[in-house]
């Protein structure tokens, strides 16, 4: 999608944004995925992964509750 020529993005959720902001979102999503994968490979516990997501990606309780188990399962 980032290879397309556009200036504005109207997402399904959130406010209208720019191509640069979409690039930042993609990069942060990849960083999060890579970090969870690295922690899974290191055989870290769910609690250790939760602590990393909270400190490194500013996850709140809701993020952990709704997303952590799925992220861990996807990276196994």
GROMACS .gro file of C-alpha atoms in nm:
model
   76
    1UNK     CA    1   0.000   0.000   0.000
    2UNK     CA    2   0.284   0.240   0.079
    3UNK     CA    3   0.401   0.205  -0.281
    4UNK     CA    4   0.082   0.375  -0.399
    5UNK     CA    5   0.075   0.749  -0.463
    6UNK     CA    6  -0.139   0.916  -0.195
    7UNK     CA    7  -0.124   1.196   0.060
    8UNK     CA    8  -0.403   1.108   0.303
    9UNK     CA    9  -0.530   0.786   0.456
   10UNK     CA   10  -0.881   0.735   0.588
   11UNK     CA   11  -0.843   0.436   0.820
   12UNK     CA   12  -1.120   0.208   0.939
   13UNK     CA   13  -1.045   0.330   1.292
   14UNK     CA   14  -0.897   0.660   1.403
   15UNK     CA   15  -0.842   0.993   1.239
   16UNK     CA   16  -0.743   1.077   0.883
   17UNK     CA   17  -0.366   1.056   0.862
   18UNK     CA   18  -0.074   1.088   0.624
   19UNK     CA   19   0.141   0.843   0.433
   20UNK     CA   20   0.431   0.919   0.669
   21UNK     CA   21   0.218   0.838   0.975
   22UNK     CA   22   0.106   0.516   0.809
   23UNK     CA   23   0.473   0.427   0.754
   24UNK     CA   24   0.543   0.493   1.124
   25UNK     CA   25   0.251   0.269   1.221
   26UNK     CA   26   0.379  -0.010   0.997
   27UNK     CA   27   0.731   0.023   1.139
   28UNK     CA   28   0.610   0.016   1.500
   29UNK     CA   29   0.390  -0.287   1.427
   30UNK     CA   30   0.688  -0.472   1.278
   31UNK     CA   31   0.905  -0.377   1.576
   32UNK     CA   32   0.643  -0.509   1.815
   33UNK     CA   33   0.605  -0.832   1.620
   34UNK     CA   34   0.981  -0.883   1.605
   35UNK     CA   35   1.017  -0.817   1.977
   36UNK     CA   36   0.745  -1.067   2.072
   37UNK     CA   37   0.903  -1.323   1.840
   38UNK     CA   38   1.246  -1.271   1.998
   39UNK     CA   39   1.101  -1.313   2.347
   40UNK     CA   40   0.916  -1.630   2.246
   41UNK     CA   41   1.236  -1.773   2.093
   42UNK     CA   42   1.415  -1.691   2.420
   43UNK     CA   43   1.142  -1.891   2.598
   44UNK     CA   44   1.036  -1.596   2.813
   45UNK     CA   45   0.725  -1.641   3.023
   46UNK     CA   46   0.395  -1.468   2.949
   47UNK     CA   47   0.461  -1.238   3.245
   48UNK     CA   48   0.806  -1.145   3.114
   49UNK     CA   49   0.663  -1.074   2.768
   50UNK     CA   50   0.384  -0.868   2.924
   51UNK     CA   51   0.638  -0.661   3.118
   52UNK     CA   52   0.838  -0.601   2.799
   53UNK     CA   53   0.529  -0.492   2.606
   54UNK     CA   54   0.428  -0.257   2.887
   55UNK     CA   55   0.770  -0.096   2.918
   56UNK     CA   56   0.882  -0.092   2.554
   57UNK     CA   57   0.551  -0.037   2.374
   58UNK     CA   58   0.349   0.131   2.650
   59UNK     CA   59   0.085  -0.143   2.657
   60UNK     CA   60  -0.191  -0.099   2.913
   61UNK     CA   61  -0.397  -0.369   3.084
   62UNK     CA   62  -0.646  -0.372   2.795
   63UNK     CA   63  -0.373  -0.440   2.538
   64UNK     CA   64  -0.236  -0.725   2.746
   65UNK     CA   65  -0.580  -0.870   2.812
   66UNK     CA   66  -0.695  -0.858   2.448
   67UNK     CA   67  -0.378  -0.905   2.246
   68UNK     CA   68  -0.092  -1.072   2.430
   69UNK     CA   69  -0.200  -1.435   2.410
   70UNK     CA   70  -0.274  -1.405   2.039
   71UNK     CA   71   0.059  -1.236   1.971
   72UNK     CA   72   0.246  -1.507   2.160
   73UNK     CA   73   0.055  -1.786   1.981
   74UNK     CA   74   0.123  -1.628   1.643
   75UNK     CA   75   0.497  -1.613   1.710
   76UNK     CA   76   0.531  -1.978   1.818
   0.00000   0.00000   0.00000
